[in-house]
Amino acid sequence: MRIDILTLLPKLLEGPFADSIMHRAQKAGLAEIHIHNIRDYSTANNKQADDYQFGGGAGMVMTIQPIADCIEKLKSERQYDEIIYLTPDGETLNQGLCNQWSMKENLLLLCGHYKGVDQRIRDKYITREVSIGDYVLSGGELAAAVIVDSVVRLIPGVLNDETSALSDSFQDHLLAPPVYTRPAEYDGMKIPDILLSGHFAKIEEWRFQESYQKTAQRRPDLLEKFNRKSDEQ
Ligand code: SAM
């Protein structure tokens, strides 16, 4: 998979993909992440990429020209499955979207800054508008990093044990069960006996019950989805 990220602040994206699973995925050739500085595409003498809002009001707006030129160049080189604008007024990111996107070939992510991008960029190029939650960040870079991380870890071959991602929260509309490692007793707290039983089917049943109860307590909205899906099957 190839992911192109358009940003005014490329430095903000140097860290998140340089270590651990994201680094391994790139090294193994399973994910290519390309960062583009929008300002490099500005034809203005001072490389300006923002301007005042029409109608007045506080805050600058990212201009059309450098973003459009960058997107046009990239689109002339390959076809994108989605061109995603990170924005608080978009649909909220969820595991279902991450699963879908992990099977795509080419994604383009556009990071906004200031008051965001000129609406005409959104109207002309954007196929999907995505928020990472109901709060406002200063820029789209951290949101882009969240999307890349949550999508790339799902690409087949990226995790050492692919079944691990399948038992994470949200995959079945359930939250993950508790996990334990050595020592089996810490400060008087013992791990549940069942986990030492060696009985795989019973351990799976215990994990399911823990997941189910946790989801019922913390996220009844998810449990409804889980129950609906179970009824359909
Ligand atoms: N004026 C915009 C609004 O109220 O919807 C907020 C602009 S915000 C200060 C600047 C940029 O940060 C946005 O263009 C977007 O790219 C990014 N951003 C902020 N919050 C975000 C969120 N919750 N999810 C995704 N991107 C976000």
PDB file of C-alpha atoms and ligand atoms in Angstrom:
ATOM      1  CA  MET A   1       0.000   0.000   0.000  1.00  0.00           C
ATOM      2  CA  ARG A   2       1.105   3.550  -0.717  1.00  0.00           C
ATOM      3  CA  ILE A   3       0.001   6.500   1.426  1.00  0.00           C
ATOM      4  CA  ASP A   4       0.697  10.097   0.399  1.00  0.00           C
ATOM      5  CA  ILE A   5       0.294  12.774   3.061  1.00  0.00           C
ATOM      6  CA  LEU A   6       0.025  16.468   2.155  1.00  0.00           C
ATOM      7  CA  THR A   7       0.978  18.856   4.946  1.00  0.00           C
ATOM      8  CA  LEU A   8       2.330  22.306   5.732  1.00  0.00           C
ATOM      9  CA  LEU A   9       4.330  20.808   8.627  1.00  0.00           C
ATOM     10  CA  PRO A  10       6.221  17.727   7.400  1.00  0.00           C
ATOM     11  CA  LYS A  11       8.435  17.683  10.509  1.00  0.00           C
ATOM     12  CA  LEU A  12       5.427  16.718  12.610  1.00  0.00           C
ATOM     13  CA  LEU A  13       5.229  13.471  10.649  1.00  0.00           C
ATOM     14  CA  GLU A  14       8.874  12.432  10.962  1.00  0.00           C
ATOM     15  CA  GLY A  15       8.488  10.658  14.314  1.00  0.00           C
ATOM     16  CA  PRO A  16       5.302   8.583  14.132  1.00  0.00           C
ATOM     17  CA  PHE A  17       6.436   6.291  11.314  1.00  0.00           C
ATOM     18  CA  ALA A  18      10.105   5.923  12.258  1.00  0.00           C
ATOM     19  CA  ASP A  19       9.785   3.162  14.861  1.00  0.00           C
ATOM     20  CA  SER A  20       8.243  -0.164  15.733  1.00  0.00           C
ATOM     21  CA  ILE A  21       5.452  -1.585  13.567  1.00  0.00           C
ATOM     22  CA  MET A  22       5.242   1.377  11.144  1.00  0.00           C
ATOM     23  CA  HIS A  23       8.981   1.224  10.538  1.00  0.00           C
ATOM     24  CA  ARG A  24       8.904  -2.562  10.041  1.00  0.00           C
ATOM     25  CA  ALA A  25       5.994  -2.318   7.600  1.00  0.00           C
ATOM     26  CA  GLN A  26       7.927   0.146   5.436  1.00  0.00           C
ATOM     27  CA  LYS A  27      11.155  -1.837   5.643  1.00  0.00           C
ATOM     28  CA  ALA A  28       9.327  -4.987   4.556  1.00  0.00           C
ATOM     29  CA  GLY A  29       7.878  -3.109   1.558  1.00  0.00           C
ATOM     30  CA  LEU A  30       4.298  -3.575   2.812  1.00  0.00           C
ATOM     31  CA  ALA A  31       3.641   0.160   3.219  1.00  0.00           C
ATOM     32  CA  GLU A  32       5.151   3.203   1.516  1.00  0.00           C
ATOM     33  CA  ILE A  33       4.551   6.529   3.241  1.00  0.00           C
ATOM     34  CA  HIS A  34       5.327   9.689   1.276  1.00  0.00           C
ATOM     35  CA  ILE A  35       5.162  13.109   2.915  1.00  0.00           C
ATOM     36  CA  HIS A  36       4.668  16.177   0.682  1.00  0.00           C
ATOM     37  CA  ASN A  37       5.232  19.741   1.832  1.00  0.00           C
ATOM     38  CA  ILE A  38       2.338  21.734   0.379  1.00  0.00           C
ATOM     39  CA  ARG A  39       4.435  24.915   0.521  1.00  0.00           C
ATOM     40  CA  ASP A  40       6.885  23.426  -2.014  1.00  0.00           C
ATOM     41  CA  TYR A  41       4.083  23.609  -4.585  1.00  0.00           C
ATOM     42  CA  SER A  42       3.248  27.273  -3.967  1.00  0.00           C
ATOM     43  CA  THR A  43       3.940  29.504  -6.969  1.00  0.00           C
ATOM     44  CA  ALA A  44       3.939  32.627  -4.747  1.00  0.00           C
ATOM     45  CA  ASN A  45       7.320  34.355  -4.373  1.00  0.00           C
ATOM     46  CA  ASN A  46       7.263  33.923  -0.601  1.00  0.00           C
ATOM     47  CA  LYS A  47       5.856  30.354  -0.865  1.00  0.00           C
ATOM     48  CA  GLN A  48       2.660  31.530   0.828  1.00  0.00           C
ATOM     49  CA  ALA A  49       0.028  28.805   1.190  1.00  0.00           C
ATOM     50  CA  ASP A  50      -2.670  30.634   3.224  1.00  0.00           C
ATOM     51  CA  ASP A  51      -4.731  33.797   2.889  1.00  0.00           C
ATOM     52  CA  TYR A  52      -7.433  35.851   4.638  1.00  0.00           C
ATOM     53  CA  GLN A  53     -10.997  34.556   4.712  1.00  0.00           C
ATOM     54  CA  PHE A  54     -13.501  36.125   2.350  1.00  0.00           C
ATOM     55  CA  GLY A  55     -16.188  37.794   4.457  1.00  0.00           C
ATOM     56  CA  GLY A  56     -13.743  38.583   7.259  1.00  0.00           C
ATOM     57  CA  GLY A  57     -13.264  36.832  10.579  1.00  0.00           C
ATOM     58  CA  ALA A  58     -10.366  35.445  12.579  1.00  0.00           C
ATOM     59  CA  GLY A  59      -8.051  32.816  11.142  1.00  0.00           C
ATOM     60  CA  MET A  60      -6.375  32.138   7.806  1.00  0.00           C
ATOM     61  CA  VAL A  61      -7.488  29.672   5.139  1.00  0.00           C
ATOM     62  CA  MET A  62      -5.238  27.332   3.141  1.00  0.00           C
ATOM     63  CA  THR A  63      -5.196  28.431  -0.497  1.00  0.00           C
ATOM     64  CA  ILE A  64      -6.227  26.332  -3.473  1.00  0.00           C
ATOM     65  CA  GLN A  65      -3.210  26.579  -5.794  1.00  0.00           C
ATOM     66  CA  PRO A  66      -0.469  24.639  -3.961  1.00  0.00           C
ATOM     67  CA  ILE A  67      -2.843  21.920  -2.762  1.00  0.00           C
ATOM     68  CA  ALA A  68      -4.481  21.522  -6.181  1.00  0.00           C
ATOM     69  CA  ASP A  69      -1.100  21.376  -7.955  1.00  0.00           C
ATOM     70  CA  CYS A  70       0.205  18.763  -5.530  1.00  0.00           C
ATOM     71  CA  ILE A  71      -2.927  16.605  -5.806  1.00  0.00           C
ATOM     72  CA  GLU A  72      -2.993  16.915  -9.622  1.00  0.00           C
ATOM     73  CA  LYS A  73       0.640  15.825  -9.858  1.00  0.00           C
ATOM     74  CA  LEU A  74       0.069  12.793  -7.633  1.00  0.00           C
ATOM     75  CA  LYS A  75      -3.170  11.887  -9.425  1.00  0.00           C
ATOM     76  CA  SER A  76      -1.369  11.970 -12.773  1.00  0.00           C
ATOM     77  CA  GLU A  77       1.027   9.319 -11.452  1.00  0.00           C
ATOM     78  CA  ARG A  78      -1.486   6.831  -9.991  1.00  0.00           C
ATOM     79  CA  GLN A  79      -5.125   6.323  -9.187  1.00  0.00           C
ATOM     80  CA  TYR A  80      -6.168   6.909  -5.577  1.00  0.00           C
ATOM     81  CA  ASP A  81      -8.740   4.698  -3.864  1.00  0.00           C
ATOM     82  CA  GLU A  82      -9.590   7.547  -1.497  1.00  0.00           C
ATOM     83  CA  ILE A  83      -8.530  11.182  -1.146  1.00  0.00           C
ATOM     84  CA  ILE A  84      -9.174  11.892   2.519  1.00  0.00           C
ATOM     85  CA  TYR A  85      -9.373  15.306   4.183  1.00  0.00           C
ATOM     86  CA  LEU A  86      -8.795  15.248   7.939  1.00  0.00           C
ATOM     87  CA  THR A  87     -11.380  17.538   9.467  1.00  0.00           C
ATOM     88  CA  PRO A  88     -13.370  17.736  12.715  1.00  0.00           C
ATOM     89  CA  ASP A  89     -16.646  18.007  10.758  1.00  0.00           C
ATOM     90  CA  GLY A  90     -16.048  14.709   8.908  1.00  0.00           C
ATOM     91  CA  GLU A  91     -17.375  11.222   9.675  1.00  0.00           C
ATOM     92  CA  THR A  92     -15.739   9.753  12.769  1.00  0.00           C
ATOM     93  CA  LEU A  93     -12.935   7.265  12.165  1.00  0.00           C
ATOM     94  CA  ASN A  94     -13.733   3.724  13.261  1.00  0.00           C
ATOM     95  CA  GLN A  95     -12.279   0.222  13.000  1.00  0.00           C
ATOM     96  CA  GLY A  96     -14.563  -0.644  10.083  1.00  0.00           C
ATOM     97  CA  LEU A  97     -13.046   2.155   7.977  1.00  0.00           C
ATOM     98  CA  CYS A  98      -9.526   1.101   8.991  1.00  0.00           C
ATOM     99  CA  ASN A  99     -10.276  -2.496   7.955  1.00  0.00           C
ATOM    100  CA  GLN A 100     -11.573  -1.317   4.547  1.00  0.00           C
ATOM    101  CA  TRP A 101      -8.646   0.993   3.891  1.00  0.00           C
ATOM    102  CA  SER A 102      -6.068  -1.627   4.870  1.00  0.00           C
ATOM    103  CA  MET A 103      -7.030  -3.488   1.699  1.00  0.00           C
ATOM    104  CA  LYS A 104      -6.552  -0.480  -0.617  1.00  0.00           C
ATOM    105  CA  GLU A 105      -3.608   0.261  -2.893  1.00  0.00           C
ATOM    106  CA  ASN A 106      -3.298   4.059  -2.737  1.00  0.00           C
ATOM    107  CA  LEU A 107      -4.560   6.535  -0.170  1.00  0.00           C
ATOM    108  CA  LEU A 108      -3.985  10.277  -0.118  1.00  0.00           C
ATOM    109  CA  LEU A 109      -4.402  12.208   3.142  1.00  0.00           C
ATOM    110  CA  LEU A 110      -4.729  15.989   3.208  1.00  0.00           C
ATOM    111  CA  CYS A 111      -3.880  17.730   6.498  1.00  0.00           C
ATOM    112  CA  GLY A 112      -5.510  21.076   7.148  1.00  0.00           C
ATOM    113  CA  HIS A 113      -4.150  23.931   9.234  1.00  0.00           C
ATOM    114  CA  TYR A 114      -5.443  27.351  10.389  1.00  0.00           C
ATOM    115  CA  LYS A 115      -9.213  27.451   9.675  1.00  0.00           C
ATOM    116  CA  GLY A 116      -8.805  24.586   7.193  1.00  0.00           C
ATOM    117  CA  VAL A 117      -8.648  24.420   3.382  1.00  0.00           C
ATOM    118  CA  ASP A 118     -10.666  26.457   0.873  1.00  0.00           C
ATOM    119  CA  GLN A 119     -14.028  24.685   0.446  1.00  0.00           C
ATOM    120  CA  ARG A 120     -13.447  24.303  -3.308  1.00  0.00           C
ATOM    121  CA  ILE A 121     -10.574  21.874  -2.660  1.00  0.00           C
ATOM    122  CA  ARG A 122     -13.007  19.767  -0.671  1.00  0.00           C
ATOM    123  CA  ASP A 123     -15.666  19.994  -3.373  1.00  0.00           C
ATOM    124  CA  LYS A 124     -13.324  19.121  -6.236  1.00  0.00           C
ATOM    125  CA  TYR A 125     -10.912  16.521  -4.921  1.00  0.00           C
ATOM    126  CA  ILE A 126     -11.940  14.996  -1.611  1.00  0.00           C
ATOM    127  CA  THR A 127     -13.700  11.621  -1.651  1.00  0.00           C
ATOM    128  CA  ARG A 128     -13.920  11.212   2.122  1.00  0.00           C
ATOM    129  CA  GLU A 129     -13.851  13.626   5.080  1.00  0.00           C
ATOM    130  CA  VAL A 130     -12.732  12.075   8.347  1.00  0.00           C
ATOM    131  CA  SER A 131     -12.519  13.220  11.965  1.00  0.00           C
ATOM    132  CA  ILE A 132     -10.629  11.360  14.681  1.00  0.00           C
ATOM    133  CA  GLY A 133     -13.005  12.611  17.389  1.00  0.00           C
ATOM    134  CA  ASP A 134     -15.121  15.461  18.663  1.00  0.00           C
ATOM    135  CA  TYR A 135     -12.344  17.889  19.523  1.00  0.00           C
ATOM    136  CA  VAL A 136     -10.247  20.331  17.504  1.00  0.00           C
ATOM    137  CA  LEU A 137      -6.526  19.852  16.831  1.00  0.00           C
ATOM    138  CA  SER A 138      -4.260  22.623  15.523  1.00  0.00           C
ATOM    139  CA  GLY A 139      -3.562  20.655  12.360  1.00  0.00           C
ATOM    140  CA  GLY A 140      -4.385  17.407  10.588  1.00  0.00           C
ATOM    141  CA  GLU A 141      -0.933  15.825  11.035  1.00  0.00           C
ATOM    142  CA  LEU A 142      -1.668  13.982  14.281  1.00  0.00           C
ATOM    143  CA  ALA A 143      -4.971  12.791  12.817  1.00  0.00           C
ATOM    144  CA  ALA A 144      -3.153  11.556   9.696  1.00  0.00           C
ATOM    145  CA  ALA A 145      -0.667   9.699  11.889  1.00  0.00           C
ATOM    146  CA  VAL A 146      -3.579   8.042  13.720  1.00  0.00           C
ATOM    147  CA  ILE A 147      -5.114   6.895  10.435  1.00  0.00           C
ATOM    148  CA  VAL A 148      -1.828   5.597   9.020  1.00  0.00           C
ATOM    149  CA  ASP A 149      -1.003   3.667  12.190  1.00  0.00           C
ATOM    150  CA  SER A 150      -4.456   2.127  12.577  1.00  0.00           C
ATOM    151  CA  VAL A 151      -4.628   1.160   8.878  1.00  0.00           C
ATOM    152  CA  VAL A 152      -1.063  -0.054   8.268  1.00  0.00           C
ATOM    153  CA  ARG A 153      -1.043  -2.441  11.261  1.00  0.00           C
ATOM    154  CA  LEU A 154      -3.956  -4.256   9.589  1.00  0.00           C
ATOM    155  CA  ILE A 155      -2.159  -4.889   6.279  1.00  0.00           C
ATOM    156  CA  PRO A 156      -1.583  -8.644   6.021  1.00  0.00           C
ATOM    157  CA  GLY A 157       1.988  -9.457   7.025  1.00  0.00           C
ATOM    158  CA  VAL A 158       2.616  -6.307   9.073  1.00  0.00           C
ATOM    159  CA  LEU A 159       1.927  -7.773  12.519  1.00  0.00           C
ATOM    160  CA  ASN A 160       4.008 -10.785  13.530  1.00  0.00           C
ATOM    161  CA  ASP A 161       0.818 -12.645  14.416  1.00  0.00           C
ATOM    162  CA  GLU A 162      -2.088 -11.424  12.299  1.00  0.00           C
ATOM    163  CA  THR A 163      -4.662 -13.045  14.556  1.00  0.00           C
ATOM    164  CA  SER A 164      -3.645 -10.525  17.220  1.00  0.00           C
ATOM    165  CA  ALA A 165      -5.409  -7.688  15.369  1.00  0.00           C
ATOM    166  CA  LEU A 166      -8.546  -9.807  15.048  1.00  0.00           C
ATOM    167  CA  SER A 167      -8.886 -10.061  18.835  1.00  0.00           C
ATOM    168  CA  ASP A 168      -8.477  -6.314  19.419  1.00  0.00           C
ATOM    169  CA  SER A 169     -11.300  -4.068  20.579  1.00  0.00           C
ATOM    170  CA  PHE A 170     -13.969  -3.167  17.979  1.00  0.00           C
ATOM    171  CA  GLN A 171     -13.215  -5.966  15.503  1.00  0.00           C
ATOM    172  CA  ASP A 172     -16.396  -7.810  16.526  1.00  0.00           C
ATOM    173  CA  HIS A 173     -18.086  -4.771  18.098  1.00  0.00           C
ATOM    174  CA  LEU A 174     -16.744  -5.951  21.466  1.00  0.00           C
ATOM    175  CA  LEU A 175     -14.053  -4.441  23.703  1.00  0.00           C
ATOM    176  CA  ALA A 176     -10.961  -6.578  24.319  1.00  0.00           C
ATOM    177  CA  PRO A 177     -10.780  -8.828  27.414  1.00  0.00           C
ATOM    178  CA  PRO A 178      -8.125  -8.252  30.134  1.00  0.00           C
ATOM    179  CA  VAL A 179      -4.634  -9.635  29.437  1.00  0.00           C
ATOM    180  CA  TYR A 180      -1.958 -10.838  31.873  1.00  0.00           C
ATOM    181  CA  THR A 181       1.704 -11.840  31.686  1.00  0.00           C
ATOM    182  CA  ARG A 182       4.288 -13.115  34.180  1.00  0.00           C
ATOM    183  CA  PRO A 183       4.445 -13.160  37.165  1.00  0.00           C
ATOM    184  CA  ALA A 184       1.254 -15.132  37.836  1.00  0.00           C
ATOM    185  CA  GLU A 185       0.980 -13.384  41.223  1.00  0.00           C
ATOM    186  CA  TYR A 186       1.828  -9.742  41.899  1.00  0.00           C
ATOM    187  CA  ASP A 187       1.341  -7.967  45.231  1.00  0.00           C
ATOM    188  CA  GLY A 188      -1.199 -10.609  46.309  1.00  0.00           C
ATOM    189  CA  MET A 189      -3.127 -10.329  43.005  1.00  0.00           C
ATOM    190  CA  LYS A 190      -3.396 -13.676  41.180  1.00  0.00           C
ATOM    191  CA  ILE A 191      -4.326 -14.107  37.565  1.00  0.00           C
ATOM    192  CA  PRO A 192      -7.603 -15.978  36.899  1.00  0.00           C
ATOM    193  CA  ASP A 193      -7.027 -19.776  37.325  1.00  0.00           C
ATOM    194  CA  ILE A 194      -8.581 -20.527  33.941  1.00  0.00           C
ATOM    195  CA  LEU A 195      -5.612 -18.908  32.149  1.00  0.00           C
ATOM    196  CA  LEU A 196      -3.295 -21.546  33.642  1.00  0.00           C
ATOM    197  CA  SER A 197      -5.625 -24.461  32.830  1.00  0.00           C
ATOM    198  CA  GLY A 198      -4.251 -25.103  29.333  1.00  0.00           C
ATOM    199  CA  HIS A 199      -7.870 -25.648  28.203  1.00  0.00           C
ATOM    200  CA  PHE A 200      -8.034 -23.483  25.092  1.00  0.00           C
ATOM    201  CA  ALA A 201     -11.803 -23.692  24.488  1.00  0.00           C
ATOM    202  CA  LYS A 202     -12.574 -22.731  28.088  1.00  0.00           C
ATOM    203  CA  ILE A 203     -10.064 -19.869  27.951  1.00  0.00           C
ATOM    204  CA  GLU A 204     -11.742 -18.568  24.784  1.00  0.00           C
ATOM    205  CA  GLU A 205     -15.145 -18.773  26.472  1.00  0.00           C
ATOM    206  CA  TRP A 206     -13.793 -16.873  29.524  1.00  0.00           C
ATOM    207  CA  ARG A 207     -12.318 -14.186  27.254  1.00  0.00           C
ATOM    208  CA  PHE A 208     -15.605 -13.835  25.412  1.00  0.00           C
ATOM    209  CA  GLN A 209     -17.564 -13.442  28.676  1.00  0.00           C
ATOM    210  CA  GLU A 210     -15.090 -10.812  29.922  1.00  0.00           C
ATOM    211  CA  SER A 211     -15.345  -8.922  26.634  1.00  0.00           C
ATOM    212  CA  TYR A 212     -19.106  -9.102  26.650  1.00  0.00           C
ATOM    213  CA  GLN A 213     -19.443  -7.814  30.217  1.00  0.00           C
ATOM    214  CA  LYS A 214     -16.945  -5.018  29.709  1.00  0.00           C
ATOM    215  CA  THR A 215     -18.715  -3.900  26.543  1.00  0.00           C
ATOM    216  CA  ALA A 216     -22.097  -3.999  28.288  1.00  0.00           C
ATOM    217  CA  GLN A 217     -20.757  -1.796  31.091  1.00  0.00           C
ATOM    218  CA  ARG A 218     -18.714   0.657  29.043  1.00  0.00           C
ATOM    219  CA  ARG A 219     -20.207   0.698  25.555  1.00  0.00           C
ATOM    220  CA  PRO A 220     -23.823  -0.492  25.404  1.00  0.00           C
ATOM    221  CA  ASP A 221     -24.021   1.123  21.943  1.00  0.00           C
ATOM    222  CA  LEU A 222     -21.417  -1.362  20.672  1.00  0.00           C
ATOM    223  CA  LEU A 223     -23.124  -4.292  22.349  1.00  0.00           C
ATOM    224  CA  GLU A 224     -26.315  -3.529  20.418  1.00  0.00           C
ATOM    225  CA  LYS A 225     -24.338  -3.810  17.176  1.00  0.00           C
ATOM    226  CA  PHE A 226     -22.757  -7.056  18.345  1.00  0.00           C
ATOM    227  CA  ASN A 227     -26.137  -8.564  19.267  1.00  0.00           C
ATOM    228  CA  ARG A 228     -27.694  -7.444  15.971  1.00  0.00           C
ATOM    229  CA  LYS A 229     -24.843  -9.066  14.023  1.00  0.00           C
ATOM    230  CA  SER A 230     -25.133 -12.296  16.037  1.00  0.00           C
ATOM    231  CA  ASP A 231     -28.900 -12.432  15.335  1.00  0.00           C
ATOM    232  CA  GLU A 232     -28.272 -12.038  11.602  1.00  0.00           C
ATOM    233  CA  GLN A 233     -25.812 -14.963  11.511  1.00  0.00           C
TER     234      GLN A 233
HETATM  235  N1  SAM B   1     -12.177  25.476  11.478  1.00  0.00           N
HETATM  236  C1  SAM B   1     -12.174  24.050  11.606  1.00  0.00           C
HETATM  237  C2  SAM B   1     -13.468  23.590  12.232  1.00  0.00           C
HETATM  238  O1  SAM B   1     -13.919  24.216  13.190  1.00  0.00           O
HETATM  239  O2  SAM B   1     -14.018  22.538  11.809  1.00  0.00           O
HETATM  240  C3  SAM B   1     -11.031  23.563  12.474  1.00  0.00           C
HETATM  241  C4  SAM B   1      -9.695  23.788  11.867  1.00  0.00           C
HETATM  242  S1  SAM B   1      -8.413  23.036  12.808  1.00  0.00           S
HETATM  243  C5  SAM B   1      -7.883  24.353  13.821  1.00  0.00           C
HETATM  244  C6  SAM B   1      -7.102  22.884  11.652  1.00  0.00           C
HETATM  245  C7  SAM B   1      -6.988  21.529  10.994  1.00  0.00           C
HETATM  246  O3  SAM B   1      -6.757  20.535  11.966  1.00  0.00           O
HETATM  247  C8  SAM B   1      -8.216  21.046  10.240  1.00  0.00           C
HETATM  248  O4  SAM B   1      -8.295  21.594   8.951  1.00  0.00           O
HETATM  249  C9  SAM B   1      -7.997  19.552  10.210  1.00  0.00           C
HETATM  250  O5  SAM B   1      -7.153  19.160   9.139  1.00  0.00           O
HETATM  251  C10 SAM B   1      -7.266  19.295  11.519  1.00  0.00           C
HETATM  252  N2  SAM B   1      -8.137  18.762  12.576  1.00  0.00           N
HETATM  253  C11 SAM B   1      -8.525  19.399  13.693  1.00  0.00           C
HETATM  254  N3  SAM B   1      -9.297  18.636  14.461  1.00  0.00           N
HETATM  255  C12 SAM B   1      -9.407  17.451  13.828  1.00  0.00           C
HETATM  256  C13 SAM B   1     -10.096  16.241  14.112  1.00  0.00           C
HETATM  257  N4  SAM B   1     -10.837  16.101  15.212  1.00  0.00           N
HETATM  258  N5  SAM B   1     -10.003  15.221  13.228  1.00  0.00           N
HETATM  259  C14 SAM B   1      -9.267  15.354  12.105  1.00  0.00           C
HETATM  260  N6  SAM B   1      -8.595  16.479  11.777  1.00  0.00           N
HETATM  261  C15 SAM B   1      -8.666  17.526  12.620  1.00  0.00           C
END
